[in-house]
């Protein structure tokens, strides 16, 4: 039996929530290993929508243990609100089915304020497109060794000195930005008010996961965002603040790299991006807007419209390499129904010459010109298809061509938001 790592193979928003929910039925444990509540998943189960941001997708499934790993930055106020919202939908979230790593860094109000100030005051062309939820500043404090972590809430007698260490960095920074100094008292009160609500979920999750692995339990590692937003391997600086590639599953959970097993990359049958940054295949015309309308391309948590374009095989080919992807779950094939022709970017040109990888230089990234292959579309519907026999011949041809171009097989094919509208080619757990 193999553990499975699920990551986005593009810029996020590929439909990971549905796929993770689909796989979670076979898993015993679902682990979030990076990111924060800047990443949203929408699950559709029996026609009912569940919107998640911080909680692992497995939390809506009875009998599954959900784990928020040490690689996640946790906003305790948001966590409490998300748990209460799910409870209002009839989902039981308790310390029995949710555990949070004791060493997970916390997002505070000062992180959210700093994030918003930076983004709002950035000059045109320098905006990153963050969600202003404090994720970046919280990761900065983690790396700077001044973060307040979940375990610190259990030691109120030492909290003042830890807050002082945090503010020794933030106070000069805030003065330089023209912001009022943060109140140590307000931070302490904020944390102590939330502590009784979040500490019951705290655990040494690496030990819990190691025991589960040794007992033969199936672990599903759930990534947030997409590999092209990785702080090392993405379109820097227009990236998130964490590592989103599959290798981060080991670091962000506390398990060794051999625990990962099968790596499943999620990719849409076209491409979308939220926020700023290069997007070689972006469609700026009515067709791009039509794809957005059909695909309901709006951020789960922010409501921001997503930029839409053709499938970029050159980019996904690179994420297959940087994450060691074993198979792809191709989603939203039905959004392409009825198009007379469909384009796929097969390679990238910069200055008229082919470049075999995404250049690290932002200047070079902005100069990419995609080379397209045009394929025949299909008039029939793929929506709700659950077997290859249900698909038009041209749709099957499109899927096969994508496999050839990215250098990875399609393991699952999703044809609607409903979890059962999925064609299984290869079970990642076997």
XYZ file of C-alpha atoms in Angstrom, residues 87-284:
198
model
C -20.241 22.449 12.670
C -23.102 24.616 11.470
C -23.239 22.395 8.375
C -23.431 19.278 10.508
C -19.734 18.290 10.307
C -18.274 17.128 13.614
C -14.815 18.623 14.208
C -13.316 17.503 17.519
C -9.886 16.701 18.980
C -10.634 13.098 18.047
C -10.605 13.782 14.298
C -8.374 16.880 14.070
C -4.807 17.252 15.318
C -2.534 20.283 14.889
C 1.253 20.160 15.142
C 2.447 21.667 18.399
C 5.249 23.477 16.546
C 3.018 25.096 13.914
C 3.674 28.874 13.687
C 0.739 31.207 14.313
C -0.572 34.075 12.205
C -1.398 37.120 14.310
C -3.295 40.323 13.627
C -0.024 42.188 13.082
C 0.862 39.762 10.265
C -2.425 40.431 8.492
C -1.989 44.193 8.878
C 1.586 44.133 7.561
C 0.622 41.932 4.614
C -2.215 44.256 3.603
C -0.105 47.405 4.019
C 2.679 46.057 1.816
C 0.332 44.934 -0.924
C -1.783 48.083 -0.923
C 1.208 50.407 -0.972
C 3.204 48.554 -3.632
C 3.649 50.393 -6.902
C 1.997 49.137 -10.070
C 3.902 46.146 -11.406
C 5.330 45.318 -7.980
C 2.192 43.888 -6.401
C 2.439 40.169 -5.729
C -1.303 39.570 -5.544
C -1.355 38.194 -2.004
C -4.592 37.441 -0.178
C -3.521 39.882 2.591
C -4.090 37.184 5.192
C -0.671 37.389 6.821
C 0.815 34.205 5.411
C 4.037 35.752 4.073
C 4.895 37.772 7.194
C 4.176 34.727 9.386
C 6.611 32.604 7.373
C 9.170 35.417 7.637
C 8.918 35.273 11.429
C 9.236 31.489 11.369
C 12.463 31.647 9.380
C 13.636 34.569 11.530
C 13.176 32.368 14.641
C 10.818 34.755 16.368
C 7.424 33.168 15.612
C 4.805 32.466 18.257
C 3.957 28.782 17.882
C 0.943 26.795 18.982
C 2.818 25.238 21.912
C 3.552 28.724 23.279
C -0.130 29.176 24.116
C 0.218 26.373 26.655
C 2.942 28.328 28.490
C 1.370 31.715 29.343
C 4.130 32.485 31.875
C 6.712 32.681 29.065
C 4.469 34.365 26.516
C 5.509 37.935 27.365
C 9.174 37.346 26.549
C 8.267 35.663 23.272
C 6.014 38.555 22.299
C 8.823 40.974 23.184
C 11.206 39.088 20.916
C 8.647 39.242 18.110
C 8.077 42.982 18.562
C 11.802 43.748 18.667
C 11.622 43.064 14.946
C 8.159 44.360 14.133
C 8.230 47.670 15.995
C 11.146 49.193 14.011
C 9.655 47.771 10.823
C 6.267 49.305 11.541
C 7.827 52.683 12.386
C 9.627 52.633 9.056
C 6.352 51.934 7.280
C 4.499 54.655 9.158
C 2.382 52.209 11.184
C 1.542 52.489 14.857
C 3.560 50.191 17.158
C 1.865 46.893 17.933
C 0.499 46.425 21.434
C 2.109 43.583 23.371
C -0.892 43.549 25.685
C -3.330 43.230 22.768
C -1.330 40.349 21.298
C -1.262 38.553 24.630
C -4.998 39.027 25.136
C -5.708 37.856 21.572
C -3.716 34.661 22.098
C -4.975 33.821 25.577
C -8.574 34.296 24.480
C -8.086 31.778 21.660
C -5.892 29.320 23.564
C -8.718 27.288 25.208
C -10.357 26.823 21.819
C -7.277 25.618 19.904
C -5.027 23.878 22.442
C -7.237 20.757 22.687
C -6.218 19.972 19.088
C -2.467 20.225 19.760
C -0.299 17.121 19.383
C 3.193 15.933 18.508
C 1.864 15.050 15.085
C 5.132 13.651 13.703
C 4.977 10.877 16.314
C 1.328 10.229 15.577
C 2.059 9.967 11.851
C 5.093 7.747 12.373
C 3.024 5.312 14.445
C 0.323 5.309 11.792
C 2.890 4.590 9.076
C 4.365 1.701 11.051
C 0.865 0.315 11.623
C 0.229 0.263 7.880
C -2.235 3.152 7.834
C -2.792 4.993 4.571
C -1.721 8.626 4.676
C -2.886 11.227 2.170
C -0.746 14.378 2.053
C -2.712 17.382 0.834
C -0.827 20.294 -0.697
C -2.114 23.845 -1.085
C -1.677 26.218 -4.046
C 0.320 24.767 -6.965
C 3.904 23.858 -7.852
C 4.305 26.964 -10.023
C 3.782 29.061 -6.879
C 6.627 27.333 -5.032
C 8.947 29.886 -3.422
C 11.960 28.121 -4.998
C 10.619 26.537 -8.164
C 7.798 28.883 -9.179
C 7.457 32.186 -11.023
C 9.409 34.120 -8.373
C 8.704 36.712 -6.984
C 5.056 36.100 -7.923
C 4.840 33.038 -5.707
C 3.563 31.999 -2.301
C 5.773 31.956 0.805
C 6.144 28.198 1.187
C 7.386 25.211 -0.771
C 4.447 23.734 -2.660
C 6.285 20.925 -4.475
C 5.838 17.316 -3.338
C 9.105 17.243 -1.408
C 7.590 19.647 1.127
C 5.273 16.871 2.336
C 8.142 15.333 4.295
C 9.353 18.605 5.826
C 5.872 19.919 6.580
C 4.686 16.762 8.307
C 7.789 15.482 10.064
C 7.885 12.192 8.191
C 10.887 11.085 6.175
C 10.985 11.407 2.369
C 10.468 7.668 1.891
C 7.014 8.024 3.430
C 5.661 10.004 0.493
C 4.933 7.176 -1.960
C 2.861 8.043 -5.043
C 2.824 11.694 -6.159
C -0.397 12.769 -7.851
C -0.374 16.125 -9.615
C -3.658 17.915 -10.258
C -3.992 19.873 -13.497
C -6.931 21.529 -15.207
C -7.599 20.771 -18.871
C -6.847 24.467 -19.353
C -4.862 26.920 -17.177
C -5.825 29.550 -14.607
C -3.960 31.915 -12.354
C -4.982 34.258 -9.527
C -3.017 37.383 -8.747
C -0.076 38.883 -10.564
C 2.783 37.316 -12.484
C 3.590 35.810 -15.878
C 1.002 33.670 -17.644
C 2.188 32.742 -21.172
C -1.072 31.199 -22.420
C -3.473 33.729 -20.888
C -6.470 34.648 -23.035
C -7.350 38.344 -22.783
